[in-house]
mmCIF file of C-alpha atoms in Angstrom:
data_model
loop_
_atom_site.group_PDB
_atom_site.id
_atom_site.type_symbol
_atom_site.label_atom_id
_atom_site.label_comp_id
_atom_site.label_asym_id
_atom_site.label_seq_id
_atom_site.Cartn_x
_atom_site.Cartn_y
_atom_site.Cartn_z
ATOM 1 C CA GLY A 78 -21.006 15.860 75.056
ATOM 2 C CA ALA A 79 -22.663 13.847 71.974
ATOM 3 C CA GLY A 80 -21.162 10.738 73.286
ATOM 4 C CA VAL A 81 -20.985 8.361 76.019
ATOM 5 C CA SER A 82 -19.169 9.501 78.945
ATOM 6 C CA GLN A 83 -17.806 7.443 81.943
ATOM 7 C CA SER A 84 -16.298 8.543 85.520
ATOM 8 C CA PRO A 85 -14.265 8.426 86.846
ATOM 9 C CA ARG A 86 -11.603 7.212 83.912
ATOM 10 C CA TYR A 87 -9.291 5.542 86.583
ATOM 11 C CA LYS A 88 -10.217 4.066 89.919
ATOM 12 C CA VAL A 89 -7.533 2.425 92.173
ATOM 13 C CA ALA A 90 -9.130 0.453 95.110
ATOM 14 C CA LYS A 91 -7.604 -1.532 97.933
ATOM 15 C CA ARG A 92 -9.159 -5.261 98.045
ATOM 16 C CA GLY A 93 -12.148 -5.310 99.851
ATOM 17 C CA GLN A 94 -13.200 -1.788 99.049
ATOM 18 C CA ASP A 95 -16.549 -1.035 97.435
ATOM 19 C CA VAL A 96 -16.257 1.071 94.365
ATOM 20 C CA ALA A 97 -19.145 2.663 92.362
ATOM 21 C CA LEU A 98 -18.382 3.249 88.062
ATOM 22 C CA ARG A 99 -20.786 5.905 86.509
ATOM 23 C CA CYS A 100 -22.059 6.116 83.125
ATOM 24 C CA ASP A 101 -23.876 8.846 81.315
ATOM 25 C CA PRO A 102 -25.434 7.551 77.929
ATOM 26 C CA ILE A 103 -26.191 9.210 74.892
ATOM 27 C CA SER A 104 -29.377 11.328 75.745
ATOM 28 C CA GLY A 105 -32.330 9.538 74.203
ATOM 29 C CA HIS A 106 -30.768 6.382 74.282
ATOM 30 C CA VAL A 107 -33.082 3.728 75.479
ATOM 31 C CA SER A 108 -30.358 0.609 75.763
ATOM 32 C CA LEU A 109 -27.526 0.684 77.927
ATOM 33 C CA PHE A 110 -24.910 -1.990 78.482
ATOM 34 C CA TRP A 111 -22.017 -2.603 81.062
ATOM 35 C CA TYR A 112 -18.950 -4.661 79.686
ATOM 36 C CA GLN A 113 -16.000 -5.752 81.469
ATOM 37 C CA GLN A 114 -12.360 -5.778 79.304
ATOM 38 C CA ALA A 115 -9.441 -7.831 81.148
ATOM 39 C CA LEU A 116 -6.130 -6.933 80.093
ATOM 40 C CA GLY A 117 -5.405 -8.133 76.485
ATOM 41 C CA GLN A 118 -8.665 -9.648 76.319
ATOM 42 C CA GLY A 119 -12.078 -8.361 74.308
ATOM 43 C CA PRO A 120 -15.082 -6.979 76.180
ATOM 44 C CA GLU A 121 -17.597 -9.374 77.891
ATOM 45 C CA PHE A 122 -20.998 -8.507 78.716
ATOM 46 C CA LEU A 123 -21.983 -8.034 82.046
ATOM 47 C CA THR A 124 -25.529 -6.644 82.093
ATOM 48 C CA TYR A 125 -28.572 -4.894 79.945
ATOM 49 C CA PHE A 126 -30.993 -2.169 80.520
ATOM 50 C CA GLN A 127 -33.912 -1.238 78.536
ATOM 51 C CA ASN A 128 -34.855 2.243 80.014
ATOM 52 C CA GLU A 129 -34.842 1.517 83.811
ATOM 53 C CA ALA A 130 -35.318 -2.132 83.379
ATOM 54 C CA GLN A 131 -32.437 -4.499 83.807
ATOM 55 C CA LEU A 132 -33.452 -7.001 81.354
ATOM 56 C CA ASP A 133 -30.137 -9.418 81.224
ATOM 57 C CA LYS A 134 -27.714 -9.563 84.188
ATOM 58 C CA SER A 135 -26.346 -12.850 83.160
ATOM 59 C CA GLY A 136 -23.007 -11.617 82.656
ATOM 60 C CA LEU A 137 -22.166 -10.426 86.247
ATOM 61 C CA PRO A 138 -19.623 -12.550 87.578
ATOM 62 C CA SER A 139 -20.495 -12.844 91.370
ATOM 63 C CA ASP A 140 -23.375 -11.341 93.425
ATOM 64 C CA ARG A 141 -20.788 -8.323 94.578
ATOM 65 C CA PHE A 142 -21.465 -6.784 91.186
ATOM 66 C CA PHE A 143 -24.683 -4.833 91.000
ATOM 67 C CA ALA A 144 -25.761 -2.126 88.383
ATOM 68 C CA GLU A 145 -28.865 0.289 88.280
ATOM 69 C CA ARG A 146 -30.307 2.376 86.255
ATOM 70 C CA PRO A 147 -33.116 3.998 88.387
ATOM 71 C CA GLU A 148 -34.558 6.896 85.967
ATOM 72 C CA GLY A 149 -33.516 5.374 82.867
ATOM 73 C CA SER A 150 -30.697 7.776 82.166
ATOM 74 C CA VAL A 151 -27.428 7.357 84.448
ATOM 75 C CA SER A 152 -26.445 3.951 84.999
ATOM 76 C CA THR A 153 -24.339 3.253 87.975
ATOM 77 C CA LEU A 154 -22.102 -0.148 88.325
ATOM 78 C CA LYS A 155 -21.041 -0.817 91.810
ATOM 79 C CA ILE A 156 -18.745 -3.518 92.891
ATOM 80 C CA GLN A 157 -18.817 -4.656 96.473
ATOM 81 C CA ARG A 158 -15.465 -5.854 98.563
ATOM 82 C CA THR A 159 -13.554 -5.789 95.428
ATOM 83 C CA GLN A 160 -10.815 -8.643 94.446
ATOM 84 C CA GLN A 161 -7.723 -8.192 92.380
ATOM 85 C CA GLU A 162 -9.503 -10.120 89.682
ATOM 86 C CA ASP A 163 -11.909 -7.304 89.327
ATOM 87 C CA SER A 164 -9.222 -5.335 87.919
ATOM 88 C CA ALA A 165 -10.199 -4.557 84.290
ATOM 89 C CA VAL A 166 -11.825 -1.670 82.110
ATOM 90 C CA TYR A 167 -15.250 -1.454 82.327
ATOM 91 C CA LEU A 168 -16.805 -0.211 79.474
ATOM 92 C CA CYS A 169 -20.452 1.353 78.905
ATOM 93 C CA ALA A 170 -22.560 1.164 75.587
ATOM 94 C CA SER A 171 -25.798 2.666 74.649
ATOM 95 C CA SER A 172 -28.153 2.726 71.654
ATOM 96 C CA LEU A 173 -30.804 4.118 70.662
ATOM 97 C CA GLY A 174 -33.452 1.520 70.532
ATOM 98 C CA ALA A 175 -33.332 -1.985 70.202
ATOM 99 C CA PRO A 176 -29.738 -3.829 70.220
ATOM 100 C CA ARG A 177 -30.391 -6.100 67.657
ATOM 101 C CA SER A 178 -30.897 -3.100 64.925
ATOM 102 C CA ASP A 179 -29.227 -0.063 66.691
ATOM 103 C CA THR A 180 -25.445 0.625 66.820
ATOM 104 C CA GLN A 181 -23.905 0.503 70.418
ATOM 105 C CA TYR A 182 -21.885 3.650 70.985
ATOM 106 C CA PHE A 183 -19.129 2.956 73.608
ATOM 107 C CA GLY A 184 -17.454 5.123 76.777
ATOM 108 C CA PRO A 185 -14.030 5.730 76.988
ATOM 109 C CA GLY A 186 -13.880 3.098 80.077
ATOM 110 C CA THR A 187 -12.938 3.230 83.580
ATOM 111 C CA ARG A 188 -9.805 1.428 84.356
ATOM 112 C CA LEU A 189 -10.163 -0.215 87.924
ATOM 113 C CA THR A 190 -6.995 -1.722 89.627
ATOM 114 C CA VAL A 191 -7.464 -3.416 92.861
ATOM 115 C CA LEU A 192 -4.597 -3.487 95.214
ATOM 116 C CA ALA B 115 -23.919 -20.331 71.799
ATOM 117 C CA GLN B 116 -22.729 -17.841 69.444
ATOM 118 C CA SER B 117 -18.862 -16.740 69.322
ATOM 119 C CA VAL B 118 -16.397 -15.560 67.199
ATOM 120 C CA THR B 119 -12.785 -16.520 66.604
ATOM 121 C CA GLN B 120 -10.071 -13.779 65.357
ATOM 122 C CA LEU B 121 -7.245 -15.491 64.254
ATOM 123 C CA GLY B 122 -3.815 -13.633 64.626
ATOM 124 C CA SER B 123 -3.394 -11.498 68.096
ATOM 125 C CA HIS B 124 -0.914 -9.223 66.105
ATOM 126 C CA VAL B 125 -0.509 -8.780 62.360
ATOM 127 C CA SER B 126 1.967 -6.307 60.946
ATOM 128 C CA VAL B 127 1.799 -4.483 57.548
ATOM 129 C CA SER B 128 3.974 -1.972 55.810
ATOM 130 C CA GLU B 129 2.457 1.585 55.369
ATOM 131 C CA GLY B 130 0.436 1.138 51.800
ATOM 132 C CA ALA B 131 -0.158 -2.392 52.114
ATOM 133 C CA LEU B 132 -3.332 -4.569 52.283
ATOM 134 C CA VAL B 133 -4.410 -5.123 55.668
ATOM 135 C CA LEU B 134 -6.365 -8.254 56.216
ATOM 136 C CA LEU B 135 -8.179 -9.098 59.703
ATOM 137 C CA ARG B 136 -9.730 -12.236 60.003
ATOM 138 C CA CYS B 137 -13.036 -13.326 61.645
ATOM 139 C CA ASN B 138 -14.871 -16.457 61.681
ATOM 140 C CA TYR B 139 -18.424 -16.782 63.615
ATOM 141 C CA SER B 140 -20.035 -19.380 65.158
ATOM 142 C CA SER B 141 -23.939 -19.163 64.911
ATOM 143 C CA SER B 142 -27.159 -21.283 64.498
ATOM 144 C CA VAL B 143 -29.127 -18.561 63.133
ATOM 145 C CA PRO B 144 -28.255 -15.694 60.885
ATOM 146 C CA PRO B 145 -25.951 -13.288 62.689
ATOM 147 C CA TYR B 146 -25.320 -9.781 62.977
ATOM 148 C CA LEU B 147 -21.821 -9.117 62.668
ATOM 149 C CA PHE B 148 -19.846 -5.840 63.777
ATOM 150 C CA TRP B 149 -15.965 -4.634 63.533
ATOM 151 C CA TYR B 150 -14.712 -2.333 66.329
ATOM 152 C CA VAL B 151 -11.461 -0.418 66.600
ATOM 153 C CA GLN B 152 -10.129 0.292 69.713
ATOM 154 C CA TYR B 153 -7.250 3.432 70.044
ATOM 155 C CA PRO B 154 -5.155 3.067 73.356
ATOM 156 C CA ASN B 155 -7.226 4.240 76.507
ATOM 157 C CA GLN B 156 -10.311 4.938 74.152
ATOM 158 C CA GLY B 157 -13.166 2.944 74.172
ATOM 159 C CA LEU B 158 -14.791 1.378 70.750
ATOM 160 C CA GLN B 159 -15.470 2.859 67.871
ATOM 161 C CA LEU B 160 -17.983 1.155 65.253
ATOM 162 C CA LEU B 161 -16.199 0.508 61.551
ATOM 163 C CA LEU B 162 -18.822 -1.344 60.014
ATOM 164 C CA LYS B 163 -21.868 -3.795 60.897
ATOM 165 C CA TYR B 164 -23.505 -6.684 58.840
ATOM 166 C CA THR B 165 -26.918 -6.784 59.126
ATOM 167 C CA SER B 166 -28.132 -9.424 56.456
ATOM 168 C CA ALA B 167 -28.493 -6.883 53.668
ATOM 169 C CA ALA B 168 -25.535 -6.902 51.262
ATOM 170 C CA THR B 169 -22.703 -9.085 51.748
ATOM 171 C CA LEU B 170 -20.009 -6.673 51.362
ATOM 172 C CA VAL B 171 -20.070 -3.688 53.835
ATOM 173 C CA LYS B 172 -18.251 -0.795 53.575
ATOM 174 C CA GLY B 173 -17.415 1.021 56.629
ATOM 175 C CA ILE B 174 -15.322 4.214 57.700
ATOM 176 C CA ASN B 175 -11.671 4.951 57.022
ATOM 177 C CA GLY B 176 -11.587 2.878 53.981
ATOM 178 C CA PHE B 177 -12.069 -0.589 55.517
ATOM 179 C CA GLU B 178 -14.762 -3.129 54.327
ATOM 180 C CA ALA B 179 -15.642 -6.664 54.932
ATOM 181 C CA GLU B 180 -17.631 -9.371 53.250
ATOM 182 C CA PHE B 181 -19.940 -11.910 54.998
ATOM 183 C CA LYS B 182 -19.311 -15.421 53.494
ATOM 184 C CA LYS B 183 -22.140 -17.804 55.092
ATOM 185 C CA SER B 184 -20.044 -20.804 53.573
ATOM 186 C CA GLU B 185 -16.967 -19.860 55.117
ATOM 187 C CA THR B 186 -18.773 -18.611 58.162
ATOM 188 C CA SER B 187 -16.272 -15.588 57.996
ATOM 189 C CA PHE B 188 -16.644 -11.892 58.119
ATOM 190 C CA HIS B 189 -12.743 -10.751 57.400
ATOM 191 C CA LEU B 190 -11.949 -7.159 57.583
ATOM 192 C CA THR B 191 -9.876 -5.501 54.554
ATOM 193 C CA LYS B 192 -8.362 -2.420 53.523
ATOM 194 C CA PRO B 193 -6.499 -1.841 50.275
ATOM 195 C CA SER B 194 -3.703 0.067 51.495
ATOM 196 C CA ALA B 195 -2.960 0.487 55.326
ATOM 197 C CA HIS B 196 -1.829 3.931 56.735
ATOM 198 C CA MET B 197 0.042 4.635 59.994
ATOM 199 C CA SER B 198 -2.970 6.077 61.864
ATOM 200 C CA ASP B 199 -4.542 2.391 61.454
ATOM 201 C CA ALA B 200 -2.593 1.126 64.009
ATOM 202 C CA ALA B 201 -4.860 0.035 66.766
ATOM 203 C CA GLU B 202 -6.858 -2.993 68.150
ATOM 204 C CA TYR B 203 -9.535 -4.284 66.320
ATOM 205 C CA PHE B 204 -12.406 -6.455 67.491
ATOM 206 C CA CYS B 205 -14.981 -8.677 65.560
ATOM 207 C CA ALA B 206 -18.250 -9.270 67.538
ATOM 208 C CA VAL B 207 -21.705 -10.734 66.863
ATOM 209 C CA LEU B 208 -24.951 -10.349 67.977
ATOM 210 C CA THR B 209 -27.624 -13.027 67.192
ATOM 211 C CA GLY B 210 -31.229 -13.809 67.461
ATOM 212 C CA THR B 211 -32.712 -12.320 70.377
ATOM 213 C CA ALA B 212 -29.778 -11.783 72.097
ATOM 214 C CA SER B 213 -29.176 -8.169 73.588
ATOM 215 C CA LYS B 214 -25.370 -8.550 74.213
ATOM 216 C CA LEU B 215 -22.377 -8.253 71.730
ATOM 217 C CA THR B 216 -19.827 -11.201 72.000
ATOM 218 C CA PHE B 217 -16.551 -10.235 71.194
ATOM 219 C CA GLY B 218 -13.448 -11.847 69.755
ATOM 220 C CA THR B 219 -10.251 -11.589 71.671
ATOM 221 C CA GLY B 220 -8.703 -8.612 69.255
ATOM 222 C CA THR B 221 -6.013 -8.158 66.854
ATOM 223 C CA ARG B 222 -3.425 -5.770 67.367
ATOM 224 C CA LEU B 223 -2.261 -4.011 63.719
ATOM 225 C CA GLN B 224 0.768 -2.846 63.595
ATOM 226 C CA VAL B 225 1.664 -0.275 60.571
ATOM 227 C CA THR B 226 5.117 0.267 59.822
ATOM 228 C CA LEU B 227 6.995 2.528 57.579
#
């Protein structure tokens, strides 16, 4: 496919469980972003990678959240010991080069529900 | 800090009527501004972006937006609404060396017959 893909599309977790969300960016895209979108809100920035380097993780809400992109392509967002407030749609976006000039293309998101 | 404010969480227009979705930004440096559209259970799709070139920006699906520095606004318009325009619209700003988009809270557009 030509777009950003994310899996799973839907995830239900019991409080306290660990979850891993996957993002496959557009092939060749250098920059990758994770956003969190709570119900009825706009997306909020979590973290940013340029190739395999995590250049900005200022938006991660707690140390339970961890993201990686070890080979500069696929990225995984991991949430440990999930809480109900973690319920949201997690969006991944990628851009070809520097984010200031290039469009961010978004995936369909993973809807996480924590019971 | 850079931010955007979208006035009106819900806007309803008749099919064929003018669409006007409002966005005001706050930035101490010239901003890059974006409008994205989100259909149910889908990701965000870029409608248009302002990157300090022409102040009137034309996007996809007949939408356009005008950057007005004096009013710190970047309102989205479309002359004639279509039923397929019903969706959530987000204004966003990216400024300076920031690597992230800061989004508004969104405006849900309803189009009625």
